[in-house]
Short mmCIF file of the C-alpha atoms (twelve columns), coordinates in Angstrom:
data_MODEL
# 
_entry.id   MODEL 
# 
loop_
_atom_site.group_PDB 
_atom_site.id 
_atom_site.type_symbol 
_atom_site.label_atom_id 
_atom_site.label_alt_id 
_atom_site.label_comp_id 
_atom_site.label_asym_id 
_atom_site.label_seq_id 
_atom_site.Cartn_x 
_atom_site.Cartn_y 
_atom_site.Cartn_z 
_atom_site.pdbx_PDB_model_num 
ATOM 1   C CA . UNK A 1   -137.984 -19.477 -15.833 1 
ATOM 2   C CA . UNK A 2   -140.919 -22.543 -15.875 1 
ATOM 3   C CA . UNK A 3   -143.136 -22.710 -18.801 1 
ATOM 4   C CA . UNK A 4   -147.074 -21.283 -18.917 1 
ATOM 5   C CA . UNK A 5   -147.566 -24.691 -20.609 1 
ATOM 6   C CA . UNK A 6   -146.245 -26.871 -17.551 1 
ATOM 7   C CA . UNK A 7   -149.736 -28.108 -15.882 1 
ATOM 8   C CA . UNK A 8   -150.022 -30.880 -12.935 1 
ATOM 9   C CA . UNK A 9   -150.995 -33.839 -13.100 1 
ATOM 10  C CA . UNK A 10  -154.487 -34.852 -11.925 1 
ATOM 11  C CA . UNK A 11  -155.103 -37.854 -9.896  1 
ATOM 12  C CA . UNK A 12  -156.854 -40.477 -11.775 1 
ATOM 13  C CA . UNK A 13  -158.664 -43.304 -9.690  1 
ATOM 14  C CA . UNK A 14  -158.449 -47.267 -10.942 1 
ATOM 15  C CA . UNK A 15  -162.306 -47.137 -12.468 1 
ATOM 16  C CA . UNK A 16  -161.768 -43.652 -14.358 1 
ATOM 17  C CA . UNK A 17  -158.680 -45.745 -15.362 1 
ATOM 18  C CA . UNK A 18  -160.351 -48.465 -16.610 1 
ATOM 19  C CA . UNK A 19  -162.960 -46.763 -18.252 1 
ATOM 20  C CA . UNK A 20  -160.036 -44.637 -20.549 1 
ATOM 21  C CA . UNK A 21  -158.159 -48.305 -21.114 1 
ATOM 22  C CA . UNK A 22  -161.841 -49.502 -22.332 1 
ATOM 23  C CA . UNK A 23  -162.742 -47.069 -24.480 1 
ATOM 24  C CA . UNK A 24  -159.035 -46.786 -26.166 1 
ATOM 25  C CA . UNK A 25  -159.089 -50.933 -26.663 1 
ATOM 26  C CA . UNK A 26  -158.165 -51.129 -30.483 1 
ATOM 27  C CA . UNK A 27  -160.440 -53.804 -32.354 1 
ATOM 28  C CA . UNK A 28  -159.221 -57.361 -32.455 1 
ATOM 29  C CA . UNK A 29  -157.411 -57.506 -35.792 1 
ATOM 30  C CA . UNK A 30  -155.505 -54.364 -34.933 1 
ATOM 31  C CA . UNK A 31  -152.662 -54.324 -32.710 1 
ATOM 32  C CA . UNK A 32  -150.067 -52.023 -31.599 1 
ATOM 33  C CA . UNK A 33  -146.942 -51.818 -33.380 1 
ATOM 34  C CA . UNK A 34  -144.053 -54.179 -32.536 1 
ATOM 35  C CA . UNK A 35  -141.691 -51.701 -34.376 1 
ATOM 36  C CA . UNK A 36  -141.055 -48.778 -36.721 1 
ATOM 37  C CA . UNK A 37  -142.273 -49.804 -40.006 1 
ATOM 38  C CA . UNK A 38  -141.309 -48.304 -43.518 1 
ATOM 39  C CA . UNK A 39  -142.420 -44.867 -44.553 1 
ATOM 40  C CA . UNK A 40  -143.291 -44.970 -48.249 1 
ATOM 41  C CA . UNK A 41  -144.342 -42.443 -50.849 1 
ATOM 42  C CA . UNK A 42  -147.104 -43.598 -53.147 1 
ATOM 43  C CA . UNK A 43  -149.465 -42.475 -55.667 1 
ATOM 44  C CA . UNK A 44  -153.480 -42.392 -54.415 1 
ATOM 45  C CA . UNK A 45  -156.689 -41.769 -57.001 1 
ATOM 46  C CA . UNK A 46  -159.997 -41.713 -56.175 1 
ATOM 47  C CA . UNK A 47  -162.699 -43.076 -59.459 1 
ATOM 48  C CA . UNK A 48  -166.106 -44.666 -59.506 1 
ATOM 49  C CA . UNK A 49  -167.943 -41.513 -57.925 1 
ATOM 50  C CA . UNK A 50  -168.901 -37.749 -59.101 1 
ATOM 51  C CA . UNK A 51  -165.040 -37.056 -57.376 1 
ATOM 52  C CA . UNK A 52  -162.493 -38.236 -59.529 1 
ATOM 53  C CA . UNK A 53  -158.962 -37.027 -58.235 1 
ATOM 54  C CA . UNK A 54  -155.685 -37.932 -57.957 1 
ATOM 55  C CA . UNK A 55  -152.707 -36.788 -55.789 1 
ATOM 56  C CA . UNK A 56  -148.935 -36.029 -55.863 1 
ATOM 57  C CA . UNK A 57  -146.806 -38.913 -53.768 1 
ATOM 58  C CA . UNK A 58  -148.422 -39.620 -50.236 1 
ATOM 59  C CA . UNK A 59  -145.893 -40.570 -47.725 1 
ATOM 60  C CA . UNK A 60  -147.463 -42.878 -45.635 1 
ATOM 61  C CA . UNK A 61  -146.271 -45.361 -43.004 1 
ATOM 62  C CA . UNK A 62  -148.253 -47.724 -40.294 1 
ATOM 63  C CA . UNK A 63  -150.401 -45.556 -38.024 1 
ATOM 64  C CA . UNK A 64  -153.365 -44.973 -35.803 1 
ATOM 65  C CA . UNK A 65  -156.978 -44.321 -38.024 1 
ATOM 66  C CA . UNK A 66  -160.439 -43.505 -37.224 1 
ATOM 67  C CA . UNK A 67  -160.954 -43.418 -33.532 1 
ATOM 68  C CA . UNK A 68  -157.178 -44.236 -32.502 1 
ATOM 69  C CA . UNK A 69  -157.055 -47.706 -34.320 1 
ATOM 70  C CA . UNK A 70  -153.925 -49.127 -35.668 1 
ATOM 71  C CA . UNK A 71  -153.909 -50.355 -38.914 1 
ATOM 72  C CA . UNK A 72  -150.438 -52.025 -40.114 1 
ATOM 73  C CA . UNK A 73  -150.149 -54.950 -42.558 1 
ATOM 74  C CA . UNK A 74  -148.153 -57.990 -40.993 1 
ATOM 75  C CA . UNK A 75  -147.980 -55.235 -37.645 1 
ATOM 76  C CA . UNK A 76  -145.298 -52.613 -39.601 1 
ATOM 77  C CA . UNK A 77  -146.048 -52.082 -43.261 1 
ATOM 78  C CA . UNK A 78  -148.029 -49.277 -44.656 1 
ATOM 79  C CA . UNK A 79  -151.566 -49.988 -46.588 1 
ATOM 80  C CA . UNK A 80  -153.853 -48.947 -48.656 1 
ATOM 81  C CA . UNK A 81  -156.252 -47.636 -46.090 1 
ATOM 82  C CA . UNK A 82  -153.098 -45.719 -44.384 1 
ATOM 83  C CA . UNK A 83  -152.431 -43.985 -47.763 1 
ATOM 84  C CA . UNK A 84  -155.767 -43.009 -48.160 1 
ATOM 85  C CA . UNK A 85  -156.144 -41.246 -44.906 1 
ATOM 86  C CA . UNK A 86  -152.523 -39.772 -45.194 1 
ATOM 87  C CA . UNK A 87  -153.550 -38.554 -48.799 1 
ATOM 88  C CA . UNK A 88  -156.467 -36.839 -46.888 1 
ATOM 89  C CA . UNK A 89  -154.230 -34.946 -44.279 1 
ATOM 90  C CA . UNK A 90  -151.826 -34.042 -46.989 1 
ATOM 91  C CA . UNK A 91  -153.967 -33.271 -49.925 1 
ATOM 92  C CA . UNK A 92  -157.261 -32.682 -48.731 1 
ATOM 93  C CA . UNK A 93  -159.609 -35.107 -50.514 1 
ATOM 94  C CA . UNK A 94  -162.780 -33.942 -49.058 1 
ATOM 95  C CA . UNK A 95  -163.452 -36.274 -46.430 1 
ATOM 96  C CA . UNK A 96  -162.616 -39.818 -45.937 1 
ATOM 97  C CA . UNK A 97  -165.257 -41.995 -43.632 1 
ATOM 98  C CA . UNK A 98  -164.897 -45.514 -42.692 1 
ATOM 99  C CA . UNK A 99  -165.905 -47.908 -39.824 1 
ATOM 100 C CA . UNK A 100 -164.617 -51.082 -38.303 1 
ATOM 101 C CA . UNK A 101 -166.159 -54.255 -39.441 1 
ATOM 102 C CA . UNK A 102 -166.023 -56.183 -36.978 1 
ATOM 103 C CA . UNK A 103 -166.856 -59.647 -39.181 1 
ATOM 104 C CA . UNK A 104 -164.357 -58.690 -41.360 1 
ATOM 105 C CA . UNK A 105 -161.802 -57.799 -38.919 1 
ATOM 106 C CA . UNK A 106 -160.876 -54.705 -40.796 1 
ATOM 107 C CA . UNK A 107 -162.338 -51.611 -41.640 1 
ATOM 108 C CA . UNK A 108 -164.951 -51.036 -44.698 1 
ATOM 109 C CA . UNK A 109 -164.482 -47.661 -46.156 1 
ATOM 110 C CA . UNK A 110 -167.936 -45.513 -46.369 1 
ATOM 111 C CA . UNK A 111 -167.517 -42.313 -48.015 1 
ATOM 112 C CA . UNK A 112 -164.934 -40.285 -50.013 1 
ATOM 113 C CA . UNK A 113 -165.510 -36.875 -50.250 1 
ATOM 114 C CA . UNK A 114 -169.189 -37.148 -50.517 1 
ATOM 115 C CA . UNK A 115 -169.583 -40.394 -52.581 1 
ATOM 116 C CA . UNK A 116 -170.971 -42.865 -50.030 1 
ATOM 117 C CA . UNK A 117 -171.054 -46.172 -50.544 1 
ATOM 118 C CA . UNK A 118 -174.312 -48.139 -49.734 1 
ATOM 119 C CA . UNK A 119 -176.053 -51.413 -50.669 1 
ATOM 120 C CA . UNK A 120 -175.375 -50.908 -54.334 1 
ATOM 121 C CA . UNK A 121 -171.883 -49.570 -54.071 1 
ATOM 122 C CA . UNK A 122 -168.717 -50.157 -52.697 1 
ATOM 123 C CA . UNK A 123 -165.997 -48.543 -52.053 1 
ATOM 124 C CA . UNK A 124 -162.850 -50.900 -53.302 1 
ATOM 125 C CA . UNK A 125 -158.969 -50.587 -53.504 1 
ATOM 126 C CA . UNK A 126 -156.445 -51.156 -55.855 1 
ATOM 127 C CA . UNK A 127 -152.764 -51.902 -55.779 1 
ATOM 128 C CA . UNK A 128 -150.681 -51.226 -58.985 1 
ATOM 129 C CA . UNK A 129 -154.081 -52.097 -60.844 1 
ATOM 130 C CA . UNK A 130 -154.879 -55.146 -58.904 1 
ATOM 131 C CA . UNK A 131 -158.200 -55.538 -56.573 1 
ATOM 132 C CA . UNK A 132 -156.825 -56.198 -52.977 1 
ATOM 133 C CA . UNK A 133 -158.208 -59.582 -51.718 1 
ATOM 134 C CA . UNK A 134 -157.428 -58.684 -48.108 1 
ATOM 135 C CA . UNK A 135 -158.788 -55.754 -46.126 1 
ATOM 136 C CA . UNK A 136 -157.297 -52.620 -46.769 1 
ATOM 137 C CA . UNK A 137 -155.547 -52.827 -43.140 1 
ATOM 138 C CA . UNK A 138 -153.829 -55.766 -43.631 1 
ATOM 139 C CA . UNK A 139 -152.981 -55.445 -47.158 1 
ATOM 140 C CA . UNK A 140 -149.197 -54.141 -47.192 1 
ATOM 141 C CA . UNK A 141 -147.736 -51.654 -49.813 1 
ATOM 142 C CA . UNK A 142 -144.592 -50.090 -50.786 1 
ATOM 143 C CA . UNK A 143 -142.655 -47.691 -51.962 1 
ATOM 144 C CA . UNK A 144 -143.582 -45.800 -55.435 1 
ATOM 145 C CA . UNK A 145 -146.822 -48.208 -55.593 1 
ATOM 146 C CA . UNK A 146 -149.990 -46.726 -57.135 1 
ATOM 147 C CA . UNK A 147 -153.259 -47.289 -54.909 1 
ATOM 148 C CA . UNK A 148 -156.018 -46.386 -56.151 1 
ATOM 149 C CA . UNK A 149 -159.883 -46.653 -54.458 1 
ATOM 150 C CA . UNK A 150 -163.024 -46.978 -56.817 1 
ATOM 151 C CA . UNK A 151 -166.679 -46.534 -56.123 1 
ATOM 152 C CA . UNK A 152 -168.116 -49.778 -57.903 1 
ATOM 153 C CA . UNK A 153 -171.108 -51.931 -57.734 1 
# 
């Protein structure tokens, strides 16, 4: 017997084409993965703003973010951006905001649940206690590592 769920497919002309392929274009600095990268289970806090949490182990791996984007350290290794969105999906942190910076060639986190950053503050990560010098998409982490973001000025 066929499934309810089975539906046609719909014709789709080269510009309507296109226009999907251009709107799903990743930014520069992110591409798609070569292979299957690590899944890891880490620790993620949140400090610096009224919210002040911390979570049981994440498991996070390389994935897709905000708007489709892949975000993979050396193009298969989890980060601390990955953790932080998986630690929102899992754990429910309130909200996690961020946008692609396209200078930077990464993406600059905004707002965790309801402490924005702005001119004044910042929204930073950690790594086992140590500022990340890279952007937090191509920054690589591992298993059992503590990541840790902080509102500072």
């Amino acid at each position: 017997m066929p499934s309810s769920l089975v539906r046609k497919a719909a014709p789709v002309t080269a510009a309507g084409l296109a226009c999907a392929l251009a709107f799903a274009a990743a930014p520069p600095a992110a591409a798609g993965p070569a292979a299957a990268g690590p899944t890891v289970g880490v620790r993620v806090g949140v400090t610096g703003g009224a919210y002040t949490g911390s979570v049981g182990i994440v498991w996070t791996a390389a994935r897709t973010v905000f708007g489709g984007y892949y975000c993979a350290a050396n193009g298969t290794d989890p980060t601390p951006l990955t953790a932080l969105v998986d630690a929102q999906e899992q754990y429910g942190l309130g909200g996690v905001r961020a946008y692609w910076d396209a200078a930077k060639k990464d993406f600059v986190v905004t707002d965790i649940h309801g402490d924005v950053a702005d001119s004044k503050k910042k929204w930073t990560a950690y790594v086992n206690e140590k500022k990340i010098t890279t952007g937090p998409c191509g920054t690589a982490i591992k298993d059992t590592d503590k990541v840790r973001w902080t509102l500072e000025a």
